[in-house]
Coordinates of C-alpha atoms and ligand atoms in Angstrom, one line a residue:
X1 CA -47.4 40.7 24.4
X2 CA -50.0 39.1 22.1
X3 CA -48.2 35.4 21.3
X4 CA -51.4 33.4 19.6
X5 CA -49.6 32.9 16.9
X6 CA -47.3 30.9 18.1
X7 CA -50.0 28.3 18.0
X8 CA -50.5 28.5 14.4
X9 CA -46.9 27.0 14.1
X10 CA -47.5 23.1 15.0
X11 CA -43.6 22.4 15.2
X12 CA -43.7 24.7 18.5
X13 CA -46.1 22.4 20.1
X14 CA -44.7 19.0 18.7
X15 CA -41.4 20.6 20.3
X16 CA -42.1 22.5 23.1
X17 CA -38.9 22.7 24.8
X18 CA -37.0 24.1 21.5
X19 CA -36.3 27.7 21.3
X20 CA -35.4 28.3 17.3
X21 CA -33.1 31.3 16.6
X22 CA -32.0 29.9 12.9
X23 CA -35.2 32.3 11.1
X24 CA -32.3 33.7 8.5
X25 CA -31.4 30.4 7.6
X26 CA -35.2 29.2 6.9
X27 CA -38.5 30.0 8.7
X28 CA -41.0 28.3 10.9
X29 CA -44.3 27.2 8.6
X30 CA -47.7 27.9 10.2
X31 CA -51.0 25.8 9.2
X32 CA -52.2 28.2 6.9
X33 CA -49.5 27.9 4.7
X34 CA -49.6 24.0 5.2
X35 CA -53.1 23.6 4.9
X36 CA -53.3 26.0 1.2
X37 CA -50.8 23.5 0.2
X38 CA -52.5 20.4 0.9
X39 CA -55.3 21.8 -0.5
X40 CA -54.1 22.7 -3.7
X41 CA -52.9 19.0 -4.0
X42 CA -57.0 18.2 -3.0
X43 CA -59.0 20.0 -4.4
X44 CA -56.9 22.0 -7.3
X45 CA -54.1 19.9 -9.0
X46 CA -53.2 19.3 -12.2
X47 CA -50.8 20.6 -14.6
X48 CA -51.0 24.3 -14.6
X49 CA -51.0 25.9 -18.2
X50 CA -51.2 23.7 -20.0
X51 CA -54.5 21.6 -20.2
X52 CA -58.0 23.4 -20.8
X53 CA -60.3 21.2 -18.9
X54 CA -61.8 23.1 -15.4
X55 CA -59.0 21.0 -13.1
X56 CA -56.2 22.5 -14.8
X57 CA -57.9 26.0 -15.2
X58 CA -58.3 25.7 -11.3
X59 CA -54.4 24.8 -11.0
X60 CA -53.6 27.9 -13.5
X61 CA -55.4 30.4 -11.3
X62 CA -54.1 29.3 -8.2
X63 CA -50.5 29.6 -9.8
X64 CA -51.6 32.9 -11.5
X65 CA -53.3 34.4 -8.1
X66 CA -50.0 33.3 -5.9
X67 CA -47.9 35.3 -8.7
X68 CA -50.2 38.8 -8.0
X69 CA -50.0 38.5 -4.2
X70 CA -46.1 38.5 -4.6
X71 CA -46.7 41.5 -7.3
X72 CA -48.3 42.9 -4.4
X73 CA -46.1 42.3 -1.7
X74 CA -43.2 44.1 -3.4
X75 CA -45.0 47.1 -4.9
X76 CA -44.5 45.5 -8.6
X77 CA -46.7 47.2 -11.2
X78 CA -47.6 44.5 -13.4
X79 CA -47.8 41.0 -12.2
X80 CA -46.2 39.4 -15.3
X81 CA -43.1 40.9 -14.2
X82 CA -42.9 38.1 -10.9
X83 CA -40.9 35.2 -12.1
X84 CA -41.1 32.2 -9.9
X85 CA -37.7 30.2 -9.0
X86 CA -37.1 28.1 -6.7
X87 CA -35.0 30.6 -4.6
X88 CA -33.2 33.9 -4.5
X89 CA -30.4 31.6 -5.6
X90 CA -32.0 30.7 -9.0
X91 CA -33.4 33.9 -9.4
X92 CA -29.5 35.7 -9.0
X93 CA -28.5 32.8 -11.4
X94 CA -31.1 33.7 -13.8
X95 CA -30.3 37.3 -14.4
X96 CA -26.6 36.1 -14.6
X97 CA -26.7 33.6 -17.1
X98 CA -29.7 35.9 -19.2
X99 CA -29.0 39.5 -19.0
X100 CA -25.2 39.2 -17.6
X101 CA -23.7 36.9 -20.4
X102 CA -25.7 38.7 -23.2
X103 CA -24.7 42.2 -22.1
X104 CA -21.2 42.0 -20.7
X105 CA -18.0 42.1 -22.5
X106 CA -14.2 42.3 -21.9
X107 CA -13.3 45.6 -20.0
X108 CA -17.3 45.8 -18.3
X109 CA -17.3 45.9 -14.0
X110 CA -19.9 44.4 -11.7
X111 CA -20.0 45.8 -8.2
X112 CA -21.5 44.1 -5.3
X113 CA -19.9 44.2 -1.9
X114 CA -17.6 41.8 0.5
X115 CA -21.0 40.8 2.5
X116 CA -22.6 39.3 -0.4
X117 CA -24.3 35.6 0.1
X118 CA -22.2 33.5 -1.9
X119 CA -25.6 33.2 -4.3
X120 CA -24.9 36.8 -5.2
X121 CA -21.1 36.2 -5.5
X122 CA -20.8 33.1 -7.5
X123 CA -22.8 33.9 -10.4
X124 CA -21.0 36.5 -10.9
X125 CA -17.9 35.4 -11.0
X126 CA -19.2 33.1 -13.2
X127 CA -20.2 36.4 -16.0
X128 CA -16.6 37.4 -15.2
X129 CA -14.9 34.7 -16.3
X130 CA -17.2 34.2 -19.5
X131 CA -17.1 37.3 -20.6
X132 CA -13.9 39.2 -19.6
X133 CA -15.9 41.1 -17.0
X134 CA -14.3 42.3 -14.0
X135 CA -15.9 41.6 -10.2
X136 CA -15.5 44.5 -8.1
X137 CA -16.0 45.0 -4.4
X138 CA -17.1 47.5 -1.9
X139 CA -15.6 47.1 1.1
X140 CA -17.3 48.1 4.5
X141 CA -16.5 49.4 7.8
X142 CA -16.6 47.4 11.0
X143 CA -19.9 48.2 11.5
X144 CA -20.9 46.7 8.1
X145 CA -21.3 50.0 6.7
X146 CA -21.2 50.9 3.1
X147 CA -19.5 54.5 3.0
X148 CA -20.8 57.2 0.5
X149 CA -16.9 57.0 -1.2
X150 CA -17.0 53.7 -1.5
X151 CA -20.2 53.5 -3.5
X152 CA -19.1 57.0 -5.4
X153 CA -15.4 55.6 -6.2
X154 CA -16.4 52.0 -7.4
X155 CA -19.7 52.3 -9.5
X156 CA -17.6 54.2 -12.3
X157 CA -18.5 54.4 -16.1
X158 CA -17.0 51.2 -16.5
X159 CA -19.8 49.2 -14.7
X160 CA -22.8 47.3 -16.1
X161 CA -24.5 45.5 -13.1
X162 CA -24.5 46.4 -9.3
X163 CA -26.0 43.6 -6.9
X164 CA -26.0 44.0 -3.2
X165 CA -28.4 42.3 -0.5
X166 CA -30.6 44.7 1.0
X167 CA -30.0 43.0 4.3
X168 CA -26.2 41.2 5.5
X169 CA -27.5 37.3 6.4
X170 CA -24.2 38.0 8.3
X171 CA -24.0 41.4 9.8
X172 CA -28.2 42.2 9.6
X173 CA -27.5 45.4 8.6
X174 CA -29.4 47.4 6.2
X175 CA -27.5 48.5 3.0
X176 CA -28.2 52.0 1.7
X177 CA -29.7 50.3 -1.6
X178 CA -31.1 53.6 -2.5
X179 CA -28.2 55.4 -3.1
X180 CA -26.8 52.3 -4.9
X181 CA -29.0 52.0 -7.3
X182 CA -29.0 55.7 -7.7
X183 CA -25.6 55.9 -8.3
X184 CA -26.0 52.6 -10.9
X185 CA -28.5 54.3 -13.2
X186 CA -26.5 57.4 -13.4
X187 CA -23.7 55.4 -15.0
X188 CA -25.6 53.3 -17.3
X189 CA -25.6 50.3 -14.9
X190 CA -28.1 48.4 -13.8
X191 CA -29.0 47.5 -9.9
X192 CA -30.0 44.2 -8.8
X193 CA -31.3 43.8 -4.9
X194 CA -30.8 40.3 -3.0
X195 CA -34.0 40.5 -0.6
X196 CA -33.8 37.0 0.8
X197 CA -33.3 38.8 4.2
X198 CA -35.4 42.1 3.8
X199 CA -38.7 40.9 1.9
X200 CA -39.5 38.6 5.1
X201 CA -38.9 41.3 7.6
X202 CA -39.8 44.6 6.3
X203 CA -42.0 46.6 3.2
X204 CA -40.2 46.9 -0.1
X205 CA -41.7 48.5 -3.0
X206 CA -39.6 47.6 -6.2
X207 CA -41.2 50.9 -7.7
X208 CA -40.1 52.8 -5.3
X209 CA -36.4 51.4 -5.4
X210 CA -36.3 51.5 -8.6
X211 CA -34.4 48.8 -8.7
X212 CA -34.1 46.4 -11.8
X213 CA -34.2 43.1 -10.2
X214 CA -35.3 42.1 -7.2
X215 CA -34.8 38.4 -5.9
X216 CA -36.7 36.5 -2.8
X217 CA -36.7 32.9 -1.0
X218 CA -40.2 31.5 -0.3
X219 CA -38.7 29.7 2.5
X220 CA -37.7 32.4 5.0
X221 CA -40.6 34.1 5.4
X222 CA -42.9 31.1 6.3
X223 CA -43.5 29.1 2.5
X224 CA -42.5 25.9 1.7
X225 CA -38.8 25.6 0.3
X226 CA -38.3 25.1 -3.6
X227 CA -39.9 28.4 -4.2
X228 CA -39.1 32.1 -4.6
X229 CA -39.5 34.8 -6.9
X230 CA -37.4 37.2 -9.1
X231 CA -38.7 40.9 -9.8
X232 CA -37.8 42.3 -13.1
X233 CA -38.6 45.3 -15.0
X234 CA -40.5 44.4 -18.3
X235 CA -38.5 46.2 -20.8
X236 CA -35.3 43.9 -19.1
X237 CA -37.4 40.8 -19.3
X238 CA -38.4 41.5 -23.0
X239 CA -35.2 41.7 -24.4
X240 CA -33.4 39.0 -22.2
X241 CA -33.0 35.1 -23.5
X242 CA -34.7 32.6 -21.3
X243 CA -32.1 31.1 -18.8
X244 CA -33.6 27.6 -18.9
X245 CA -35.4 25.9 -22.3
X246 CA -37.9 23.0 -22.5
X247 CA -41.4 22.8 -22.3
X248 CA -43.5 25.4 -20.9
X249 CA -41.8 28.4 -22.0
X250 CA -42.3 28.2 -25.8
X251 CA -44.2 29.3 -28.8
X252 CA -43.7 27.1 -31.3
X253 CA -40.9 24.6 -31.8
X254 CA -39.9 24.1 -35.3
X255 CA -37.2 21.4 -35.7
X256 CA -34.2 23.4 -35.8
X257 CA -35.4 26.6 -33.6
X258 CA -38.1 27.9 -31.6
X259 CA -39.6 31.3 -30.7
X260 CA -40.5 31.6 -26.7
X261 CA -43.5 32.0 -24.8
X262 CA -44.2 35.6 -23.2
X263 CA -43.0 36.9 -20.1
X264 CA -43.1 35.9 -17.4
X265 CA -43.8 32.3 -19.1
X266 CA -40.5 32.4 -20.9
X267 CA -38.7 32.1 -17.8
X268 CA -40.5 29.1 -16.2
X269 CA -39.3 26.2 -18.2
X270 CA -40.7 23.1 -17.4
X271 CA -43.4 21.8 -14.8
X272 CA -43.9 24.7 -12.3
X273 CA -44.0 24.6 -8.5
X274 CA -47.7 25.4 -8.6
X275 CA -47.9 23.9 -4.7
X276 CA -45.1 26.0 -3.8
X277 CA -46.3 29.0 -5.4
X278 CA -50.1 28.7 -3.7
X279 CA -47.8 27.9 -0.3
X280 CA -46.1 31.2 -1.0
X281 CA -49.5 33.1 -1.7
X282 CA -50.6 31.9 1.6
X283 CA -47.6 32.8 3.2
X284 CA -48.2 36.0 2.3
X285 CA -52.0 36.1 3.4
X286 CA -50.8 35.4 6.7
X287 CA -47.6 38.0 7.0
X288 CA -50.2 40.6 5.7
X289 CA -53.1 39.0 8.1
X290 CA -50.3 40.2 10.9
X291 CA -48.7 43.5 9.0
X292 CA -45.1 44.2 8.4
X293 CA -44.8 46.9 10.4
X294 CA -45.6 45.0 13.4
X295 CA -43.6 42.1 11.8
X296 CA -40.5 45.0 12.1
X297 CA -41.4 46.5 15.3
X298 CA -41.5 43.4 17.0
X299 CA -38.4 42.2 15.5
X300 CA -36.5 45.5 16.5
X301 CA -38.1 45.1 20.5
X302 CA -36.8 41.2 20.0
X303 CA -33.3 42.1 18.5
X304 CA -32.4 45.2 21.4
X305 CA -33.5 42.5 23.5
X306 CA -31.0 39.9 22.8
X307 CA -28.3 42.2 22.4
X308 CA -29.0 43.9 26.2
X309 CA -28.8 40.3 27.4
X310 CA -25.7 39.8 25.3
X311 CA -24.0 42.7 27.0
X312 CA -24.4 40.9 30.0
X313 CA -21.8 38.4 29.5
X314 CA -18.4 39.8 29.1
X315 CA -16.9 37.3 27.1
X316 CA -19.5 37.4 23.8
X317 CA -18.5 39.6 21.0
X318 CA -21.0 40.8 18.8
X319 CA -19.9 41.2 15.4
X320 CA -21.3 44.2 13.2
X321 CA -22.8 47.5 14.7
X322 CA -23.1 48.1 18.1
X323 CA -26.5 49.7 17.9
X324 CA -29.8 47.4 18.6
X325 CA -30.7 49.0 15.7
X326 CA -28.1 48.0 13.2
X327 CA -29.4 44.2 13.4
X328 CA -32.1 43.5 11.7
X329 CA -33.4 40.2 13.0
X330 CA -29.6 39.0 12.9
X331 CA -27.1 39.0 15.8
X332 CA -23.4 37.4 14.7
X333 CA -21.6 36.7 17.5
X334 CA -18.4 34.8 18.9
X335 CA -17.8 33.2 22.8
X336 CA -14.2 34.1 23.8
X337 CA -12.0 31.1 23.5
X338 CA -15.2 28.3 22.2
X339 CA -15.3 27.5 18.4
X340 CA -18.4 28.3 17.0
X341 CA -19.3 24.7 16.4
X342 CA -18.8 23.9 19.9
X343 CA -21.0 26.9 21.0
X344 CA -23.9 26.0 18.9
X345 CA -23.6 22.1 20.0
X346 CA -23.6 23.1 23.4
X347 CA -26.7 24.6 22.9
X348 CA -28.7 22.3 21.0
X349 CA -28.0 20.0 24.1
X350 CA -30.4 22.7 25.7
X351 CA -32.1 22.6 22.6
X352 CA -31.8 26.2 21.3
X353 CA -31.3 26.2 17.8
X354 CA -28.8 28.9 16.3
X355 CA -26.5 28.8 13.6
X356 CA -22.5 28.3 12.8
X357 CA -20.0 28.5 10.5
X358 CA -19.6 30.8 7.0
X359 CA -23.0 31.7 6.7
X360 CA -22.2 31.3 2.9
X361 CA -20.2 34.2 3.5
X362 CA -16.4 33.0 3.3
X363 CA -15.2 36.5 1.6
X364 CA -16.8 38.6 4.1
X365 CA -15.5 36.4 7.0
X366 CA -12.4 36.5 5.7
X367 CA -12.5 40.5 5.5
X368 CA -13.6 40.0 9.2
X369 CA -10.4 37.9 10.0
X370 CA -12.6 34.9 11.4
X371 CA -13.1 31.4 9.7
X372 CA -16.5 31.4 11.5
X373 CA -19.3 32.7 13.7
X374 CA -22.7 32.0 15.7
X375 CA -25.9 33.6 14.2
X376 CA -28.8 33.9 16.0
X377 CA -31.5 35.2 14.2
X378 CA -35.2 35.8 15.0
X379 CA -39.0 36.3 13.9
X380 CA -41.9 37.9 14.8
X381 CA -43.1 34.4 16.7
X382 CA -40.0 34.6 18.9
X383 CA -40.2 35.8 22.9
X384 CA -38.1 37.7 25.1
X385 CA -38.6 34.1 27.5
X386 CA -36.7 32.5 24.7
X387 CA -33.9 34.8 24.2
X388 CA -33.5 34.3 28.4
X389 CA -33.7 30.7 27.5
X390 CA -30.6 31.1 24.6
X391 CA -29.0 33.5 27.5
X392 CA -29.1 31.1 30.3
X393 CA -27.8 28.3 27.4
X394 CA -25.0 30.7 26.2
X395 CA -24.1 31.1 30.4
X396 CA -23.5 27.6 30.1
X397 CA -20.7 26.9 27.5
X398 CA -17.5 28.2 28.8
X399 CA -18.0 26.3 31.8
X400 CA -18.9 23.1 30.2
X401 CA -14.9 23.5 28.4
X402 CA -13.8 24.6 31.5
X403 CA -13.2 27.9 31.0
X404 CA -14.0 30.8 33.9
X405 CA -17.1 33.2 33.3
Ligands
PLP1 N1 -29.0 35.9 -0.1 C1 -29.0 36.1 1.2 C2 -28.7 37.4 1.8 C3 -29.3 35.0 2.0 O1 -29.3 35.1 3.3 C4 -29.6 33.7 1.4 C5 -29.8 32.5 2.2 O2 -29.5 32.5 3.4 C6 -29.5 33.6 0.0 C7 -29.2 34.7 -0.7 C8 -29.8 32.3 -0.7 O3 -31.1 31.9 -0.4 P1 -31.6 30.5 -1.0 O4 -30.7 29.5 -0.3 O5 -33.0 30.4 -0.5 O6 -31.5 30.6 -2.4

C-alpha cells in the first residue's frame, strides 16, 4: 500500500520508532497544514474584520475562504451558516447556553444517549438545571447499539433537543443519526450531531441529515488545536442570542444596549482564530487532496486488521461490537487482570502510543461496569506493520506483571 504520506507528517520522522494509535484523542499534523499556518502569520496577518487597509483584507479572506471549505466539507448550503469555536466543545456549549436556555422551560426533555462525550453531556445538564428541563438517556446494547424502541419510546412530545455523536469516541460505532433526527423533527424537537469523531473519518452532508446543528474539532482531523466549527441552520442562528458578547460581534453599542452583528459574526466575539481557521482550511485541502472514501476504506482494512490480531491473544477483550465493521477507527479494549494504566505504560516503554482511562465517558463506562479502558484508535497514515508493532507490545504486558499468556 501507497504510504508517502506518511512523510508529509515530520513528527514520524523526528520519532521514527513511535507507533501513534491515540488519532481519536487528537491527530497527527502534516506540513501543509503547518506550513498554511506559518504563512498566514508571514505573509497575511493582521486583525481580520476589522481594519480596511489590504493586510487586513488579506487576513479577512483567508478567515472567510477557511469558513467556505468547511461549508463545503459538510455539505452546508450557505457558508455564513459555519461558526468557528475553538472545538466541538465550545460549539455544544454554544447551542446550550443560546438556543437551550432561551427555548427550554420546566417540564421540556433533552435526549442524548449514555455514550455521549462528556462535552455533549455537561452542557446539558447545565440547561436542565437552569431551566427545569429534564436529561434523558437512551440506553444501548452491548454492542453500542441504539435500538429502534429506544429512540421511538424516549423522543416523546415532551422533548425539545436531541444530541447524539454520530460516532462513540468510546465504542467507534456509528449511531443511526438518521432516524434520530427523524424521529426529533416529528415531535417538534430539534437534533444536534456531535461529529468530532465522524467529520475526520467519513463524508457528512448536513443537508442531507437534516440535522440542526452540527459540531466539529479542528484538531482530529489534522488542524491545529483551538479551532473547530459549529453547523447551524440559519433560521436557528437568526433568532438565537449570541453565546459570548464583546467586540467583534456587534452593530452598534449604545451605552446601555447594543444590537449584534450578522450571522455568523454574531457568534465570534472577540479576536478570531484566523491562524487556526487557515490551518483548518488546509487541513481540509489535504484530506480532500487524499478523498474520504479512501480516508474510510483504509481505516475499515486498518480497523479489521487490529481486531484479527486482537483475536489472537486470548486474554484481550474488545469492548463494543464484535464485527470489524462496528469500529470505526476505534478499538476499546481491556487485558485480563492489567489496569488499563498499566497496559498503556507498558506500552509507551515500547513506545506505542494508545490511550486509557474514561475517555470523558464516565456515564457510559459506568453503564459498561468498568472504571476504565485502553483505546487505540487509528488514521489513514497508520500501517498494518504498526498494528504488529502494538500486537507484539500488547504480547508483552502480562508477562512483564507476571502473569501467564
Ligand atoms: N465529542 C466526541 C465524540 C469526542 O470524541 C470529543 C473529543 O474527544 C469531543 C466531543 C470533544 O472534543 P474537543 O475536546 O475537541 O472539544
Amino acid at each position: 500500500m501507497n504510504c508517502d504520506f506518511r512523510t508529509d507528517f515530520p513528527i514520524f520522522s523526528k520519532y521514527p520508532e513511535m507507533v501513534y494509535l491515540d488519532n481519536a484523542a487528537t491527530t497527527q499534523k502534516p506540513r501543509q497544514v503547518n506550513e498554511a499556518v506559518t504563512r498566514f502569520y508571514e505573509e497575511a496577518n493582521a486583525n481580520p474584520l476589522r481594519g480596511v487597509y489590504d493586510l487586513s483584507v488579506k487576513a479577512t479572506e483567508a478567515y472567510e475562504s477557511a469558513r467556505e471549505k468547511v461549508a463545503n466539507l459538510i455539505g452546508a448550503k450557505d457558508a455564513s451558516e459555519i461558526i468557528f469555536t475553538r472545538n466541538t466543545t465550545e460549539a455544544l456549549n454554544l447551542i446550550a447556553y443560546s438556543y437551550g436556555l432561551s427555548h427550554l422551560h420546566e417540564g421540556d426533555e433533552i435526549v442524548i444517549t449514555i455514550m455521549e462525550h462528556h462535552s455533549n453531556i455537561l452542557p446539558w445538564q447545565m440547561v436542565a438545571r437552569q431551566t427545569g428541563a429534564k436529561l434523558v438517556y437512551m440506553m444501548i446494547d452491548k454492542e453500542g447499539r441504539i435500538s429502534p424502541e429506544e429512540i421511538e419510546t424516549k423522543i416523546t412530545d415532551r422533548t425539545k433537543i436531541v444530541s447524539i455523536g454520530y460516532v462513540s469516541n468510546v465504542m467507534g460505532v456509528l449511531n443511526p443519526v438518521e432516524a434520530v433526527i427523524k424521529k426529533a423533527h416529528s415531535v417538534g424537537a430539534i437534533a444536534i450531531v456531535d461529529g468530532a469523531q465522524s467529520t475526520p473519518h467519513m463524508k457528512v452532508d448536513v443537508t442531507e441529515l437534516d440535522c440542526d446543528f452540527y459540531a466539529l474539532s479542528g484538531h482530529k482531523m489534522l488542524a491545529p488545536m483551538g479551532i473547530g466549527a459549529l453547523y447551524g441552520k440559519m433560521k436557528l442562528l437568526l433568532e438565537m442570542p449570541p453565546f459570548l458578547t464583546g467586540g467583534e460581534m456587534i452593530e452598534y453599542v449604545e451605552q446601555q444596549s447594543a444590537t449584534f452583528a450578522e450571522v455568523p459574526h454574531k457568534f465570534e466575539a472577540g479576536t478570531v482564530n484566523a491562524g487556526g481557521a487557515v490551518g483548518l482550511g488546509a487541513a481540509i485541502d489535504y484530506i480532500n487532496s487524499i478523498g474520504l472514501d479512501y480516508i474510510e476504506k483504509r481505516e475499515a482494512e486498518l480497523v479489521k486488521y487490529m481486531i484479527e490480531r486482537m483475536g489472537e491473544l486470548p486474554y484481550i477483550e474488545i469492548i463494543g461490537g464484535s464485527k470489524p465493521c462496528d469500529h470505526h477507527g476505534i478499538v476499546t479494549f481491556m487485558v485480563k487482570d492489567v489496569h488499563p494504566h498499566d497496559v498503556a505504560s507498558i506500552l509507551d516503554e515500547q513506545h506505542v502510543c494508545i490511550r486509557a482511562g474514561h475517555h470523558c465517558a464516565q456515564p457510559l463506562l459506568k453503564f459498561l461496569g468498568v472504571n476504565a479502558t485502553d483505546r487505540a484508535s487509528v488514521y489513514f497514515y497508520n500501517t498494518e506493520e504498526e498494528i504488529d508493532r502494538f500486537i507484539d507490545a500488547l504480547t508483552k504486558v502480562r508477562g512483564y506483571l507476571g502473569y501467564g499468556a
